Tab-separated table of C-alpha atoms in Angstrom:
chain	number	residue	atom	x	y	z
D	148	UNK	CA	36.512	15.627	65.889
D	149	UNK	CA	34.341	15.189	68.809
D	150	UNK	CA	37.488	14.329	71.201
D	151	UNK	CA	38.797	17.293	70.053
D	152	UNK	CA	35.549	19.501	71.103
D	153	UNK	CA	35.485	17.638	74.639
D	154	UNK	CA	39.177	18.214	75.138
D	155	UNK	CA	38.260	21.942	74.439
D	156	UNK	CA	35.521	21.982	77.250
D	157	UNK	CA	37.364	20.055	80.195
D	158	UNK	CA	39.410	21.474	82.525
D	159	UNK	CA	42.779	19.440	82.682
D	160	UNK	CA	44.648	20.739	85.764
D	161	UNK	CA	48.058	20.041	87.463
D	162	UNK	CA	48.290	20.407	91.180
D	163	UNK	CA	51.564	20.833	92.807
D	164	UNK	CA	51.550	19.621	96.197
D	165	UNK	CA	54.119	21.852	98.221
D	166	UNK	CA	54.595	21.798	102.203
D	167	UNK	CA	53.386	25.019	103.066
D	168	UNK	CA	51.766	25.727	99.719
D	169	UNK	CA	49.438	23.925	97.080
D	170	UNK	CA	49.080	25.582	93.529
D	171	UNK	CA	46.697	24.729	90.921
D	172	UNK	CA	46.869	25.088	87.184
D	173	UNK	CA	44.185	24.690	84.927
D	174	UNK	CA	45.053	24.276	80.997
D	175	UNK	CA	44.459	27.340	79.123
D	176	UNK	CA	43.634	29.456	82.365
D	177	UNK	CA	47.008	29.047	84.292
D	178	UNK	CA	47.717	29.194	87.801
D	179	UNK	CA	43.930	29.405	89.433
D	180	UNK	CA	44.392	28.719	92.626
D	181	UNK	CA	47.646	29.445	95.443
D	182	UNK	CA	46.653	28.703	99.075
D	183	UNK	CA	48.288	27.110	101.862
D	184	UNK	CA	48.423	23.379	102.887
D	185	UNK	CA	46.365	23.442	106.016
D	186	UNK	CA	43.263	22.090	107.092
D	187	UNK	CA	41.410	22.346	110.157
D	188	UNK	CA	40.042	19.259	111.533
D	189	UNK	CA	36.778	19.201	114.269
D	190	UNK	CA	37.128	15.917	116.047
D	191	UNK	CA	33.075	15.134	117.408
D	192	UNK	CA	32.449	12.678	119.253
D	193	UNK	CA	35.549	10.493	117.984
D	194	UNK	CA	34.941	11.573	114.247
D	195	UNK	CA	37.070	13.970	111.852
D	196	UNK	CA	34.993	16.630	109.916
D	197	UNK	CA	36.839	19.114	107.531
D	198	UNK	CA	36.271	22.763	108.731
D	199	UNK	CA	38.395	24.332	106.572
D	200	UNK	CA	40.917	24.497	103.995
D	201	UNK	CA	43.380	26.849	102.701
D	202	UNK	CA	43.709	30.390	103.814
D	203	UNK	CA	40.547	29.762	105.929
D	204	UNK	CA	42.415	26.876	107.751
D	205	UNK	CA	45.788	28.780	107.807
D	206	UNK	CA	44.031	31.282	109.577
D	207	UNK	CA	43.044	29.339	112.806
D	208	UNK	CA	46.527	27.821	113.203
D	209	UNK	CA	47.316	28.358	116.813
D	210	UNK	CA	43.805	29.742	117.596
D	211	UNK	CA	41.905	27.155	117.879
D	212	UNK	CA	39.966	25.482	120.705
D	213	UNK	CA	40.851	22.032	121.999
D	214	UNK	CA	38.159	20.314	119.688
D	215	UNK	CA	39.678	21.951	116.521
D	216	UNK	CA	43.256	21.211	114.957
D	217	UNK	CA	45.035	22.828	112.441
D	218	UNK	CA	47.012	20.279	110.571
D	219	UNK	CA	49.773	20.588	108.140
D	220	UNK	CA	49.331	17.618	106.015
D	221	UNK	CA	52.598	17.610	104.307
D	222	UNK	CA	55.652	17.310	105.851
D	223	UNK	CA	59.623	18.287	104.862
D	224	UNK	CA	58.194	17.112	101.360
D	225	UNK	CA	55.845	14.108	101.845
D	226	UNK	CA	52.659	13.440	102.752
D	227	UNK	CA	52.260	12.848	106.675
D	228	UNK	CA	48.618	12.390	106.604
D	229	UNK	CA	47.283	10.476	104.095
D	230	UNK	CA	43.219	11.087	104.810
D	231	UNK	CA	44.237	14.975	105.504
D	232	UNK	CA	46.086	15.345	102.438
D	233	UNK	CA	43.159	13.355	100.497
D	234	UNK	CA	40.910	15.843	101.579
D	235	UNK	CA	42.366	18.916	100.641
D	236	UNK	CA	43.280	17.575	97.128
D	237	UNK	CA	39.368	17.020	97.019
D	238	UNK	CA	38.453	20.501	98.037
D	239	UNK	CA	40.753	22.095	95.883
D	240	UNK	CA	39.756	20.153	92.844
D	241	UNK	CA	35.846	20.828	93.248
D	242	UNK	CA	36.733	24.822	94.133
D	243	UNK	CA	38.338	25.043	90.755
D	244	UNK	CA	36.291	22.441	88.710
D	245	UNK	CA	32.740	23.820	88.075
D	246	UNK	CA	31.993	21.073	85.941
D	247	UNK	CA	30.658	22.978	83.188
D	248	UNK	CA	32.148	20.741	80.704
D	249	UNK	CA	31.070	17.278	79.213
D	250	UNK	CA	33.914	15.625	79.702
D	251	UNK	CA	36.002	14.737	83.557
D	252	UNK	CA	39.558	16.950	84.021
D	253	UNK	CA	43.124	14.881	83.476
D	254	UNK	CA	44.361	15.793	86.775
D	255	UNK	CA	47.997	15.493	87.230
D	256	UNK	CA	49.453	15.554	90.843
D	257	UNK	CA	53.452	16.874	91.538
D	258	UNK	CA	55.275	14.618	94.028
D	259	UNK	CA	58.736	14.897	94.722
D	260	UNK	CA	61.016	12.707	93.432
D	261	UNK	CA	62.042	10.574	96.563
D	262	UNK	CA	58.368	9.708	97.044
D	263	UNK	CA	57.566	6.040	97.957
D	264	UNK	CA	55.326	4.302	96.022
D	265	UNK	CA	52.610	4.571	98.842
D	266	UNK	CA	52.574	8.105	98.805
């Protein structure tokens, strides 16, 4: 009975990794979230800080200054950038998870089917 409440109060979610697209469904909610697969990188100083990610990345491509890159981390299917890619599974899991419940989401991640075992 109690697994029962706590499956109830998570949020399971599938996210489906596309190349120019990322959507996001939560159980019992459906599709929550449909943004792009960009992220915009600031490289200070030799280090890689997240700027933005989404729409808000997708909107700097090809306007940013020399410091800043847009990055598409997927590529004709696959991932090209494995830290890029990590991140913006990351931000789009906490922007839909508001931990409210008890229990931590079953996230399940799309690949396509002529993914390596690395990716």
């Amino acid at each position: 009975m109690f697994s029962k409440l706590l499956g109830l109060m998570s949020a399971d979610m599938a996210i489906d990794l596309g190349t120019a697209n990322t959507l996001v469904y939560v159980k019992g909610r459906g599709i929550v979230l449909a943004e792009p697969s960009v992220v915009a990188i600031a490289d200070v100083k030799g280090r890689k800080h997240v700027l933005a990610v989404g729409e808000e990345a997708k909107h700097m491509l090809g306007r940013t200054p020399g410091n800043i890159s847009a990055i598409r981390p997927l590529r004709d299917g696959v991932i090209a950038d494995f830290e890029v890619a990590e991140e913006m599974i990351k931000h789009f899991i906490r922007k839909v998870h508001n931990r409210r419940g008890f229990s931590s989401p079953i996230i399940i991640i799309c690949v396509p089917s002529g993914s390596t075992a690395v990716e």
